MMTF fields as JSON, N, C-alpha, C and O atoms, coordinates in Angstrom:
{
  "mmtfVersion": "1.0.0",
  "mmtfProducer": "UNKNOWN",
  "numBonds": 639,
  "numAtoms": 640,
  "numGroups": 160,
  "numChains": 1,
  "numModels": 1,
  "chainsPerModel": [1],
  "groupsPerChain": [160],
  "chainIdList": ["A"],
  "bondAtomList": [4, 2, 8, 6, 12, 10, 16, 14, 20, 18, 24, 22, 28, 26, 32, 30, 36, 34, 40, 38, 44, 42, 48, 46, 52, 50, 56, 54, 60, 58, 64, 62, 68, 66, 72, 70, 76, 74, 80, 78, 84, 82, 88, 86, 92, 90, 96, 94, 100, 98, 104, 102, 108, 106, 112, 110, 116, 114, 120, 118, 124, 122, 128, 126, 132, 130, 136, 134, 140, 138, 144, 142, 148, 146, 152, 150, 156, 154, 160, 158, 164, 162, 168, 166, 172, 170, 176, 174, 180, 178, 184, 182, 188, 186, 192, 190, 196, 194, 200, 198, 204, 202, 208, 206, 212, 210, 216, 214, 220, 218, 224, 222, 228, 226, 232, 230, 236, 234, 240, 238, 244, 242, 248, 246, 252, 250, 256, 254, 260, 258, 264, 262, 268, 266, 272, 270, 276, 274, 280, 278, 284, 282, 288, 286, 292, 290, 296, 294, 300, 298, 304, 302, 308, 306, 312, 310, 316, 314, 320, 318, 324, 322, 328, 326, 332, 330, 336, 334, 340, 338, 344, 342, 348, 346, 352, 350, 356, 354, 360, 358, 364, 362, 368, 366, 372, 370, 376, 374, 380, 378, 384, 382, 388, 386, 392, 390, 396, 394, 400, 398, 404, 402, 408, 406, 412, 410, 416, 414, 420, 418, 424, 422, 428, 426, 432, 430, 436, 434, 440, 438, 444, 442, 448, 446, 452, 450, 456, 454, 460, 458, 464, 462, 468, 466, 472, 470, 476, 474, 480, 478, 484, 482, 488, 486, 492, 490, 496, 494, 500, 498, 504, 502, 508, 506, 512, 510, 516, 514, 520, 518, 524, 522, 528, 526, 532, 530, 536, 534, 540, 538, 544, 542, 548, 546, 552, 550, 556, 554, 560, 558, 564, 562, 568, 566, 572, 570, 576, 574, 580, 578, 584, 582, 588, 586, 592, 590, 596, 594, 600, 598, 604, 602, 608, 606, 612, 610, 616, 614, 620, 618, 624, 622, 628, 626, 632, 630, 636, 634],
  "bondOrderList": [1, 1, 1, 1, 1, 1, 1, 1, 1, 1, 1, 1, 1, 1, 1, 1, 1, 1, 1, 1, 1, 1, 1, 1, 1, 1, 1, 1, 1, 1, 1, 1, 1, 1, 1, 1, 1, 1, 1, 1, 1, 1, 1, 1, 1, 1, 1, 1, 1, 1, 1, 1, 1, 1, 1, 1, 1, 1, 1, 1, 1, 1, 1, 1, 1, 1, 1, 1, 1, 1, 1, 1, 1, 1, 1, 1, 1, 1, 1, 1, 1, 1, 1, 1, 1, 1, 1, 1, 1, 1, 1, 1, 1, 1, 1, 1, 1, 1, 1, 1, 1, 1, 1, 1, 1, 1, 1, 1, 1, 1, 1, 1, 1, 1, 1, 1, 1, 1, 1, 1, 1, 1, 1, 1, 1, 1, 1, 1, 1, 1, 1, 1, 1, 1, 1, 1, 1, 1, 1, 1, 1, 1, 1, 1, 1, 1, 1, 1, 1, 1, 1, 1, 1, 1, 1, 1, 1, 1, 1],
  "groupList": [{"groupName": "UNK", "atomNameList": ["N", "CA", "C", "O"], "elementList": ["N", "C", "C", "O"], "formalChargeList": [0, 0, 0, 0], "bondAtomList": [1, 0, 2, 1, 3, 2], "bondOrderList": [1, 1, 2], "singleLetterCode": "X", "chemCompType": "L-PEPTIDE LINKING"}],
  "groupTypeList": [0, 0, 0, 0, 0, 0, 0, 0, 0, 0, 0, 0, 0, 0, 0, 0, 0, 0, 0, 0, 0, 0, 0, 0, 0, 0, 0, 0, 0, 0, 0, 0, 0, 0, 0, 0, 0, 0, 0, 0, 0, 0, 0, 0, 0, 0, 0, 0, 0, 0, 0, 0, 0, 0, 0, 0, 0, 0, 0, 0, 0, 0, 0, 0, 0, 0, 0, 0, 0, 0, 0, 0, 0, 0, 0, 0, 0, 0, 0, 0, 0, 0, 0, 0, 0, 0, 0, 0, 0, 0, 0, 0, 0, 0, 0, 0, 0, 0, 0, 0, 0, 0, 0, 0, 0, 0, 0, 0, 0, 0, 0, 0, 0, 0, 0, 0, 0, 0, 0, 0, 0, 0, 0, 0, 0, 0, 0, 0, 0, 0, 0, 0, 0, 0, 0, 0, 0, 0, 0, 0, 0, 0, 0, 0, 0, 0, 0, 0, 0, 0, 0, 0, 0, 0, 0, 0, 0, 0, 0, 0],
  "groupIdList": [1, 2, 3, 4, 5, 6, 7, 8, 9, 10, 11, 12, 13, 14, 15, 16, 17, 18, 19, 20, 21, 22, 23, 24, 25, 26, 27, 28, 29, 30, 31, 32, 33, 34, 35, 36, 37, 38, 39, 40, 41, 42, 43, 44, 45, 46, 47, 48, 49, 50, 51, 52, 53, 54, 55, 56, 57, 58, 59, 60, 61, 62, 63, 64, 65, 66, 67, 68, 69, 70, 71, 72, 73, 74, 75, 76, 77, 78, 79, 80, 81, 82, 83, 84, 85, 86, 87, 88, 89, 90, 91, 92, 93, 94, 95, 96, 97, 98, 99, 100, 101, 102, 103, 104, 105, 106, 107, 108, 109, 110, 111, 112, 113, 114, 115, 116, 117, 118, 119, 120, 121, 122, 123, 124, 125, 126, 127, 128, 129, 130, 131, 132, 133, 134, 135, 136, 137, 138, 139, 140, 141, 142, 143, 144, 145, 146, 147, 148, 149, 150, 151, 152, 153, 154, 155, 156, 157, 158, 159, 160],
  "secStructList": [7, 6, 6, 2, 2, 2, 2, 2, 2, 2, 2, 2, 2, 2, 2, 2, 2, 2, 2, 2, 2, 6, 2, 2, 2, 2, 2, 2, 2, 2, 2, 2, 2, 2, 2, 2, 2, 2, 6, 1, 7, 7, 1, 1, 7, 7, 1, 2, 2, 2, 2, 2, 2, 2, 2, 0, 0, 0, 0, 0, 7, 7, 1, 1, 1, 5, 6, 6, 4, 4, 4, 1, 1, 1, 2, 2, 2, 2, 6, 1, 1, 7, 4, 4, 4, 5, 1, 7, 6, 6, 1, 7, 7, 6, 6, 6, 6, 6, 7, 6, 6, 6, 2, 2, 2, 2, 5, 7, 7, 5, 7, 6, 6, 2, 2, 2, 2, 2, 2, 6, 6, 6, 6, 2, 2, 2, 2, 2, 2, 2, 2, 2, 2, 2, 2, 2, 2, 2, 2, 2, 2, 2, 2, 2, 2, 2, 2, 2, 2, 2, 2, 2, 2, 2, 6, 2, 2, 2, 2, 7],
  "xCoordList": [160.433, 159.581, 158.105, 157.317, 157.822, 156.925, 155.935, 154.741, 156.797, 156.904, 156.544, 155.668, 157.404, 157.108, 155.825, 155.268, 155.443, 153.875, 152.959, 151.82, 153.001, 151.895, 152.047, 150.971, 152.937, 153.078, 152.184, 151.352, 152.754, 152.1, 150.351, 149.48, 150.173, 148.946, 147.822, 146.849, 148.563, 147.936, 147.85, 146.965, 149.113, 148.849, 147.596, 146.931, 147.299, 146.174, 145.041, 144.239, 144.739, 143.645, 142.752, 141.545, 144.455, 143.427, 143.412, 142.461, 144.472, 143.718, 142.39, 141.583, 142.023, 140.618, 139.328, 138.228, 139.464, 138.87, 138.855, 137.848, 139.656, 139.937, 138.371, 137.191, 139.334, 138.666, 137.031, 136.297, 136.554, 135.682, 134.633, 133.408, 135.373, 135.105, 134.621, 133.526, 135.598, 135.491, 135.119, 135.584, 133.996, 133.92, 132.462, 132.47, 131.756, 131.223, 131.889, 131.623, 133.157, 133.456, 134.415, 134.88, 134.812, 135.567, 134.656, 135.114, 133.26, 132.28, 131.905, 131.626, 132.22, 132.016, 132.733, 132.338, 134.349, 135.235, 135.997, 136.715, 135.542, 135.308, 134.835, 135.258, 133.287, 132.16, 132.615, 132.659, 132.984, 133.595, 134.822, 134.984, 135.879, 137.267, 136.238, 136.57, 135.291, 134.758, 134.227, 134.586, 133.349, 133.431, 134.194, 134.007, 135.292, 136.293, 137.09, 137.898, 136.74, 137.474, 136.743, 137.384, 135.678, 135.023, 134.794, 134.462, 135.013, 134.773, 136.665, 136.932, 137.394, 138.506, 139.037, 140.127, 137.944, 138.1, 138.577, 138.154, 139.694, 140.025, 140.254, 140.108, 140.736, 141.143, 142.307, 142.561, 143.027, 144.492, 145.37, 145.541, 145.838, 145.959, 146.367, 147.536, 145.914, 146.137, 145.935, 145.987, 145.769, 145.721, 144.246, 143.779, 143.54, 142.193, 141.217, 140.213, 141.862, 140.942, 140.641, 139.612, 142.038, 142.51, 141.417, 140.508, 141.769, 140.99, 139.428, 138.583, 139.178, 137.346, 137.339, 137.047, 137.557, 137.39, 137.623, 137.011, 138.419, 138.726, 137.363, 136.359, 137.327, 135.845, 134.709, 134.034, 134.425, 133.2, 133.142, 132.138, 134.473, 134.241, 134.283, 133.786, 134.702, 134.663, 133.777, 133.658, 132.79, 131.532, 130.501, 129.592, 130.731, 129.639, 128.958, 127.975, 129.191, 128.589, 129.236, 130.369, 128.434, 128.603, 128.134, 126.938, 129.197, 129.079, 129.117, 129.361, 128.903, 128.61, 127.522, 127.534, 126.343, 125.083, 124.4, 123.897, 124.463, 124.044, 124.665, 125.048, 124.744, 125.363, 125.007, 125.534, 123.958, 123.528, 124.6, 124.536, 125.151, 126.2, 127.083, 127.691, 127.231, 128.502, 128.187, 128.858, 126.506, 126.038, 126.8, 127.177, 126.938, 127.728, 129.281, 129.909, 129.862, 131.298, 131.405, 130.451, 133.075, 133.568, 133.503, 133.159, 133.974, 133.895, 132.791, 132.801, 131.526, 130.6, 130.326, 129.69, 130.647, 130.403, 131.01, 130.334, 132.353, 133.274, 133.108, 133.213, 132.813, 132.575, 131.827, 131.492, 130.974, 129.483, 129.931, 130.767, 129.442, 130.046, 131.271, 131.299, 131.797, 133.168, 132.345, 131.225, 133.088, 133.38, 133.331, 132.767, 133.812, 134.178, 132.866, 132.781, 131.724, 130.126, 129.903, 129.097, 130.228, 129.236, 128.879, 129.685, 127.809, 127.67, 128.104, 128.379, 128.211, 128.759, 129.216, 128.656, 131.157, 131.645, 131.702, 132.282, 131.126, 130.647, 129.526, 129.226, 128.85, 127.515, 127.455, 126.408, 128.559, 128.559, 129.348, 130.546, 128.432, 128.876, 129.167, 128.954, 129.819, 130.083, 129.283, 129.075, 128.113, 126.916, 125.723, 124.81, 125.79, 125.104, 125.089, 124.275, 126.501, 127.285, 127.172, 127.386, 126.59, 126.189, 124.953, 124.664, 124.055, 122.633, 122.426, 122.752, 122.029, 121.674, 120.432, 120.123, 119.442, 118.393, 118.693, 118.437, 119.171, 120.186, 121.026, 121.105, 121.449, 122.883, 122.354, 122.719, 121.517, 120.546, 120.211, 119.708, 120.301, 120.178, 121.475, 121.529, 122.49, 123.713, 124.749, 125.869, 124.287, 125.429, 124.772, 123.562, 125.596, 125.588, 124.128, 123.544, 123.677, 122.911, 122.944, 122.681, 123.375, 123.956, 125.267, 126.395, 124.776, 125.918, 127.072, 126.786, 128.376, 129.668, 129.059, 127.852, 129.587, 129.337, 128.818, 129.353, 127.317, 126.821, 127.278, 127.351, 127.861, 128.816, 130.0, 130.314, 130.683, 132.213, 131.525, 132.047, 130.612, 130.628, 130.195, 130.559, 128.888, 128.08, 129.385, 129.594, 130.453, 131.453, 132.389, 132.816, 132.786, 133.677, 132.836, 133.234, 131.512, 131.368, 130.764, 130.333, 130.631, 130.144, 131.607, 131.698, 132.571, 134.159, 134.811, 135.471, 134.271, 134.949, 134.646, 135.321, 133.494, 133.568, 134.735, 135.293, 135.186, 135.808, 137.235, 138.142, 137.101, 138.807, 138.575, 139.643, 137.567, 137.382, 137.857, 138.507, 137.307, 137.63, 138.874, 139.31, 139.42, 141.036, 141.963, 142.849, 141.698, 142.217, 142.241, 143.079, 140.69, 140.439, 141.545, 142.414, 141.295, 142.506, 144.226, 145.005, 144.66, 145.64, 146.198, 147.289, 144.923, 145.004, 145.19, 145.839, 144.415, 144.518, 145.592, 145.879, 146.437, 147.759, 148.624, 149.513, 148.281, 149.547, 149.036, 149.922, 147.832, 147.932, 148.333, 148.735, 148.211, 149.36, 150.217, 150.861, 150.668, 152.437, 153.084, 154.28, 152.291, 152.593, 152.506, 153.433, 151.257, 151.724, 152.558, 153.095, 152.696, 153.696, 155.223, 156.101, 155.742, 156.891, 157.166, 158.263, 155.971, 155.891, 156.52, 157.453, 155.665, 155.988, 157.139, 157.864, 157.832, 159.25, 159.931, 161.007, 160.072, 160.901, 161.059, 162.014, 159.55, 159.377, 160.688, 161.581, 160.052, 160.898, 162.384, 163.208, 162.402, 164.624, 164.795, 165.84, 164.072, 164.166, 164.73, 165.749, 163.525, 162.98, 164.473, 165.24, 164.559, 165.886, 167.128, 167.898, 167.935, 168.99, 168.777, 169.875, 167.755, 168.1, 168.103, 168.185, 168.009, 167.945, 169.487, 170.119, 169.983, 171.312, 172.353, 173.232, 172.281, 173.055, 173.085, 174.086],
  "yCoordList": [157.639, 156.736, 157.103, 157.136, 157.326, 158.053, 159.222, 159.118, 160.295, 161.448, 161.26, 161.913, 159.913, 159.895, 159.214, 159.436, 158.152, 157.49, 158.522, 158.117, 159.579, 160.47, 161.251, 161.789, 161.536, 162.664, 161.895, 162.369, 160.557, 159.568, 159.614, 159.712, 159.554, 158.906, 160.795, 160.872, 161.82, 162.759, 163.39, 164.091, 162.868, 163.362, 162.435, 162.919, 160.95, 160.515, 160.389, 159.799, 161.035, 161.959, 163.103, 163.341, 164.051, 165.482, 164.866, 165.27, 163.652, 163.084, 162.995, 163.524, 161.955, 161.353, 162.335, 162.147, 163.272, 164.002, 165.441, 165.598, 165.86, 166.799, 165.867, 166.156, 164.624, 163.664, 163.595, 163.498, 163.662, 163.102, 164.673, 164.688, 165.715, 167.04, 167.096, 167.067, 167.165, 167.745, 166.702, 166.715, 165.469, 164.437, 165.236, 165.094, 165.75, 166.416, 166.953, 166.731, 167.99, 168.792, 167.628, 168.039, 166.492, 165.466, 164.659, 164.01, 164.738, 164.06, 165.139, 164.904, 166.589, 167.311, 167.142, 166.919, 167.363, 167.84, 166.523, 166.858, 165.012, 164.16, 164.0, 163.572, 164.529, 164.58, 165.269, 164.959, 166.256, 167.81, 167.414, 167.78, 166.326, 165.963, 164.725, 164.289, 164.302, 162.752, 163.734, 163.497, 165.004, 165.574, 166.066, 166.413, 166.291, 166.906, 165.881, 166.09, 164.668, 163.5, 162.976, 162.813, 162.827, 162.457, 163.551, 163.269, 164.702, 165.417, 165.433, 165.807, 165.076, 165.475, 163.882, 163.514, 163.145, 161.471, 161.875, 162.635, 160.794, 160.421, 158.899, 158.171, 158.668, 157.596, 157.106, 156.144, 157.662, 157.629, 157.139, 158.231, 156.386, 156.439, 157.38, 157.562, 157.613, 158.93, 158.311, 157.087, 158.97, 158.409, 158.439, 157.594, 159.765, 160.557, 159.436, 159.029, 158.946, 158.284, 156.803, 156.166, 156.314, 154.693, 154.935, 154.148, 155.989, 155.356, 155.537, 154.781, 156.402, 156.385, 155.003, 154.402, 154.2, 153.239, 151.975, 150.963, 151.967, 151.021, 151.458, 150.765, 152.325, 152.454, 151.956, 151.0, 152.26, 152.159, 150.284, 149.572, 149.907, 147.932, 147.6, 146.484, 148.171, 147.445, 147.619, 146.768, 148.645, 149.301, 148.453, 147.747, 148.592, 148.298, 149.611, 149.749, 150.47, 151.76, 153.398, 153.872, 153.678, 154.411, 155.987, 156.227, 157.166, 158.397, 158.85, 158.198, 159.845, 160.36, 159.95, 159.019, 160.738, 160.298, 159.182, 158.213, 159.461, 157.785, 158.026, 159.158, 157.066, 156.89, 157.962, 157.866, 159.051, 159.878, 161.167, 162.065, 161.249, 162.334, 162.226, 163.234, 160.825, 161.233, 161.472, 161.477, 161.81, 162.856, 164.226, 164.636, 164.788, 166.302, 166.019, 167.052, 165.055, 164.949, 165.35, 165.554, 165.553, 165.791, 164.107, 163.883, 163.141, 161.804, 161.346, 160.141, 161.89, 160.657, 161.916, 161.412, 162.989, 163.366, 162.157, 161.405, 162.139, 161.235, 159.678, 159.079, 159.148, 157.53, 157.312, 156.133, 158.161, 157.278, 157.228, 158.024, 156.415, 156.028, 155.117, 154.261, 155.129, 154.183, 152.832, 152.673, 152.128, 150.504, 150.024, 148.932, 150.533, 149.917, 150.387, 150.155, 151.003, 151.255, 150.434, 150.258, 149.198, 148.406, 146.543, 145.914, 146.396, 144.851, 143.817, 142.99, 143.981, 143.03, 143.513, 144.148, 142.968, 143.796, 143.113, 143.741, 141.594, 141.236, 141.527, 140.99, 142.437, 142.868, 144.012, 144.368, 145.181, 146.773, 146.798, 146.515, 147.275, 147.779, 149.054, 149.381, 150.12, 151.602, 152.003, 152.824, 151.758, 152.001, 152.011, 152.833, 151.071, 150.904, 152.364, 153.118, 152.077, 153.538, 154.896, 155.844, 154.817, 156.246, 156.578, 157.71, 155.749, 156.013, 155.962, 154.956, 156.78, 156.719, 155.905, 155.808, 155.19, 154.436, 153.103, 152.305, 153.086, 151.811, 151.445, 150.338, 152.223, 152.313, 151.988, 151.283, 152.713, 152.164, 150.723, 150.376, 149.694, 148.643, 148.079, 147.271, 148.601, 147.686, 148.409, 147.989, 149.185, 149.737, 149.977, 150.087, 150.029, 150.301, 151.273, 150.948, 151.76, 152.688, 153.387, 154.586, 152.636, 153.512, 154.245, 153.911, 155.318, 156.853, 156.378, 156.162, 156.307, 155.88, 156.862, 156.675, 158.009, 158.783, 158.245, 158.405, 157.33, 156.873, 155.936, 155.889, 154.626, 153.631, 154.042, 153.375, 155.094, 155.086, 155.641, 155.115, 156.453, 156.862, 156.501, 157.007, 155.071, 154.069, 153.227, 152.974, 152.768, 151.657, 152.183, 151.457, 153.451, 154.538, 154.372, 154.07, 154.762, 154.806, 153.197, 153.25, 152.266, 151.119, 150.33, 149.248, 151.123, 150.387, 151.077, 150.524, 152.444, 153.688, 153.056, 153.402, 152.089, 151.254, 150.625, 150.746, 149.524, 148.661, 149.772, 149.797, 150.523, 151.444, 152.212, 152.741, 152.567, 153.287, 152.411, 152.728, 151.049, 149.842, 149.378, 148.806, 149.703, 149.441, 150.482, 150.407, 151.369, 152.725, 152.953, 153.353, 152.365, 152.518, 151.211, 151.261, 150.24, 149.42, 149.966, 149.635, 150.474, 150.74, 151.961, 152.103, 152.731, 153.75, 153.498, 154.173, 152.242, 151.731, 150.888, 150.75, 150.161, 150.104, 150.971, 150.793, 152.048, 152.986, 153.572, 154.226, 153.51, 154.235, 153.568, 154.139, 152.197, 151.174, 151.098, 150.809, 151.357, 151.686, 152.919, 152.85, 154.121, 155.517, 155.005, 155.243, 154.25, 154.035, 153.319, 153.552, 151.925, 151.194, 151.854, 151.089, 153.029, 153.334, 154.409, 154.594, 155.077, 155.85, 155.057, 155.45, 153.864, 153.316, 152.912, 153.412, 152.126, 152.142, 152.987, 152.434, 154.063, 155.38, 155.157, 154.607, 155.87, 155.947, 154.85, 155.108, 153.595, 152.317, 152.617, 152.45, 153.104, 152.663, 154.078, 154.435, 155.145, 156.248, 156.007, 156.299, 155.383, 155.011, 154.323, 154.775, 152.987, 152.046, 152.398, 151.751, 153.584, 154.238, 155.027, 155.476, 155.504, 156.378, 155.234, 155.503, 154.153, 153.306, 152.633, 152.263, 152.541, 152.342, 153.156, 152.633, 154.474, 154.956, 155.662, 156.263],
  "zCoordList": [108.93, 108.171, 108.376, 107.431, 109.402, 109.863, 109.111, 108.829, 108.902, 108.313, 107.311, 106.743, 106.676, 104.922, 104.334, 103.259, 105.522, 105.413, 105.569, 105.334, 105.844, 106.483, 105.3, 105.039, 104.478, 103.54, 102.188, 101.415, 102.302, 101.145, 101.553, 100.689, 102.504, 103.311, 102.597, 101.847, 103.257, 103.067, 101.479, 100.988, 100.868, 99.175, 98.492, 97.575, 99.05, 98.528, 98.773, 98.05, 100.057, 100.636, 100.168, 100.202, 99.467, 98.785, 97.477, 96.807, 96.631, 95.317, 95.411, 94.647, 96.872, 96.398, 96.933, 96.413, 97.868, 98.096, 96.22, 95.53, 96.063, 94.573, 93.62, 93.418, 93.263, 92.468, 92.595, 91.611, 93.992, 93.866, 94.149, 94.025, 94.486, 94.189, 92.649, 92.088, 92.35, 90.406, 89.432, 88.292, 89.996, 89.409, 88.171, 86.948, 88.697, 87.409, 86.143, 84.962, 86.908, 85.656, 85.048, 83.985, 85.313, 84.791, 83.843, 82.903, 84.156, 83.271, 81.452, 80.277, 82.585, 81.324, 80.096, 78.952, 80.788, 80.527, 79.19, 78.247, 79.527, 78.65, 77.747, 76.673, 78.266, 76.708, 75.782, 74.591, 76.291, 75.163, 74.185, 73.021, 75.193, 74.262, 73.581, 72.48, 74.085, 72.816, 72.014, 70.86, 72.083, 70.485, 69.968, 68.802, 70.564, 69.546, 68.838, 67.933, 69.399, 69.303, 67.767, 66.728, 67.882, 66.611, 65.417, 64.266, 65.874, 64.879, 64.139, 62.997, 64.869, 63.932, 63.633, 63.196, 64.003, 63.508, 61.537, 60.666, 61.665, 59.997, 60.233, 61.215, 58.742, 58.717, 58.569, 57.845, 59.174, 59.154, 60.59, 61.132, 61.245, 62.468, 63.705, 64.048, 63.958, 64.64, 66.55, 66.67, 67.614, 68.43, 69.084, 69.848, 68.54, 69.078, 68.62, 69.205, 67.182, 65.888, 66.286, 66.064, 67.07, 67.05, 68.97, 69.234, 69.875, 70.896, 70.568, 71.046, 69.874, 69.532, 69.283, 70.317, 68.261, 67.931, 68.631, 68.286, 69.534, 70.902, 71.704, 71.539, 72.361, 73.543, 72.062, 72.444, 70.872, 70.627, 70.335, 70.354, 70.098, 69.402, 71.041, 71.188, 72.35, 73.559, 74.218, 75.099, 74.198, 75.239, 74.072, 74.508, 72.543, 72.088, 71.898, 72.626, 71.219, 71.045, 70.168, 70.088, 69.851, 68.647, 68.773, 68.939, 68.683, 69.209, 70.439, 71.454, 70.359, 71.898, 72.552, 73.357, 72.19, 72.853, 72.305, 72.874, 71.182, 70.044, 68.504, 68.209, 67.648, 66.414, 65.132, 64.023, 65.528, 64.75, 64.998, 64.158, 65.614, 66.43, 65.183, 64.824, 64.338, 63.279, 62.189, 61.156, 62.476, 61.133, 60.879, 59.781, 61.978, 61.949, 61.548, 61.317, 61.449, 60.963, 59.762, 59.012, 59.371, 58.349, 57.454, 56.294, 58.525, 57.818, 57.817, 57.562, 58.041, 57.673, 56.154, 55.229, 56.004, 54.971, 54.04, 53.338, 54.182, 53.121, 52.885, 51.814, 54.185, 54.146, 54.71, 54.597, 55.724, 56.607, 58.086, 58.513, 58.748, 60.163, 60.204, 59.319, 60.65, 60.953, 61.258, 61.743, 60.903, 61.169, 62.149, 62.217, 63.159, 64.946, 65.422, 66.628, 64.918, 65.147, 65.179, 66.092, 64.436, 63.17, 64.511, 65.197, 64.355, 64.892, 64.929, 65.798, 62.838, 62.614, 61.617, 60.723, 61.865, 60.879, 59.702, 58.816, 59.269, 57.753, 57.034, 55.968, 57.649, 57.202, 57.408, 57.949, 57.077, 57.292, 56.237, 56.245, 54.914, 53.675, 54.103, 55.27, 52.959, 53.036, 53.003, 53.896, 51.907, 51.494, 52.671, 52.592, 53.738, 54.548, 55.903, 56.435, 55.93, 56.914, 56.697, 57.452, 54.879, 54.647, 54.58, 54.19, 54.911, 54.993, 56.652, 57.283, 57.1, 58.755, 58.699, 59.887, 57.924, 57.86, 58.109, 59.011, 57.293, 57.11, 58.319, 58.851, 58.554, 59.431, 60.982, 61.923, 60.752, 62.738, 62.665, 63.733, 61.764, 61.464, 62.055, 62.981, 61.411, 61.203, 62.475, 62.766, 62.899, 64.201, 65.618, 65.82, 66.395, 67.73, 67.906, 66.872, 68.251, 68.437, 69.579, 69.488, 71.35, 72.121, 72.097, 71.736, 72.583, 72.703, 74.005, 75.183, 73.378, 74.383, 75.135, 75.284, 75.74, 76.969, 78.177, 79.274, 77.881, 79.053, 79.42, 80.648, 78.612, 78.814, 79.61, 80.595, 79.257, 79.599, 80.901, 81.884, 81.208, 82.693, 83.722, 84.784, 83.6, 83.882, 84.531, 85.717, 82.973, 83.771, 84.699, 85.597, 84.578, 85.573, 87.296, 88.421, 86.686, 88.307, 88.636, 89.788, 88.268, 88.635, 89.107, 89.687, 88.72, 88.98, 90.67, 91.55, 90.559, 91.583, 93.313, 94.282, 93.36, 94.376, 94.858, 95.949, 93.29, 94.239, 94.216, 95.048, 93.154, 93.608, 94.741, 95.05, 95.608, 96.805, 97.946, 98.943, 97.506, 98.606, 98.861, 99.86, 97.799, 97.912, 98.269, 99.12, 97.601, 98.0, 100.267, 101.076, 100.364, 102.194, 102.576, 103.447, 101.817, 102.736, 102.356, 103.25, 101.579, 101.467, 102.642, 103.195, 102.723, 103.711, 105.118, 105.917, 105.352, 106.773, 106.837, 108.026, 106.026, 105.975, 106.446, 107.279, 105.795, 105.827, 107.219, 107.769, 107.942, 109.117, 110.277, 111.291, 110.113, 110.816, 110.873, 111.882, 109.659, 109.368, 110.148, 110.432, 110.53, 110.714, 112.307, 113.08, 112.743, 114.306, 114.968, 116.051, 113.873, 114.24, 113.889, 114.289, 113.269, 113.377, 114.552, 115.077, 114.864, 115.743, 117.271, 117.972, 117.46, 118.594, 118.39, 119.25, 117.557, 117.481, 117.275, 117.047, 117.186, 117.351, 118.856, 119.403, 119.662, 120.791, 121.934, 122.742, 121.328, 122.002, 122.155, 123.054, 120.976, 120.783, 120.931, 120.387, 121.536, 122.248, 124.119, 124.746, 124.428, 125.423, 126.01, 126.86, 125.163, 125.749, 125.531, 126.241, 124.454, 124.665, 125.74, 126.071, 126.596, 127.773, 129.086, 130.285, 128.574, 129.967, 129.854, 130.844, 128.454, 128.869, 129.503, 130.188, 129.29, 129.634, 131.242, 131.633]
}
């Protein structure tokens, strides 16, 4: 039991040590799939299409760096900025979404990127804090089976 707390104990050790190694190229490595994410945005449900639009109606925010980013799309060629940009979604005509003048009016204007990575690391606390008590669990666990090994070691040689 022992053995197996220590194997658990040490696989989430090099997680959080890896993790918190490659936490840059994990920042990169996001931005790059959110543009590929918006550039192959349609309107069709798709899964790339449906989560852009979840982070931008829940952060409150529009593109990558800001709402001008879906100037370079294929869809704001066709319809403007998407909808889940928009403030208020009874006052975001099509017409409005295809004018970027206009449109800085009626949408988000901060860029998701800094949101999603702002709330990532403003959260990585309390998952660090939990993560340390779970650890000091399990290193209680590893001594307390240790000593009971030891024990019912100890008292089969005194019976016999």
């Amino acid at each position: 039991y022992a053995m197996l707390l220590s194997l658990i104990f040490l696989i989430v050790l090099v997680a959080a040590i890896v993790g918190f190694v490659f936490r840059h190229e994990i920042k990169t490595n996001f931005e790059s799939n959110l543009n590929l994410a918006l550039e192959d945005y349609n309107v069709t449900t798709d899964q790339h299409s449906e989560a852009v639009d979840t982070i931008q109606r829940t952060l409150h925010c529009c593109g990558v760096q800001n709402y001008s980013d879906w100037e370079r799309t294929e869809y704001f060629r066709q319809r403007g900025i998407p909808r889940s940009c928009c403030k208020n979604q009874n006052d975001c005509s099509e017409e409005d979404l295809k004018d970027p003048s206009k449109a800085k009016l009626k949408v988000f204007v901060d860029g998701c990127f800094f949101l999603v990575t702002s709330t990532m690391e403003s959260k990585m606390s309390v998952v660090a804090g939990i993560s340390f008590g779970i650890a000091c669990f399990q290193l209680i666990g590893i001594i307390l089976s240790c000593c009971l090994s030891r024990y019912i070691t100890n008292n089969q040689y005194e019976m016999v």
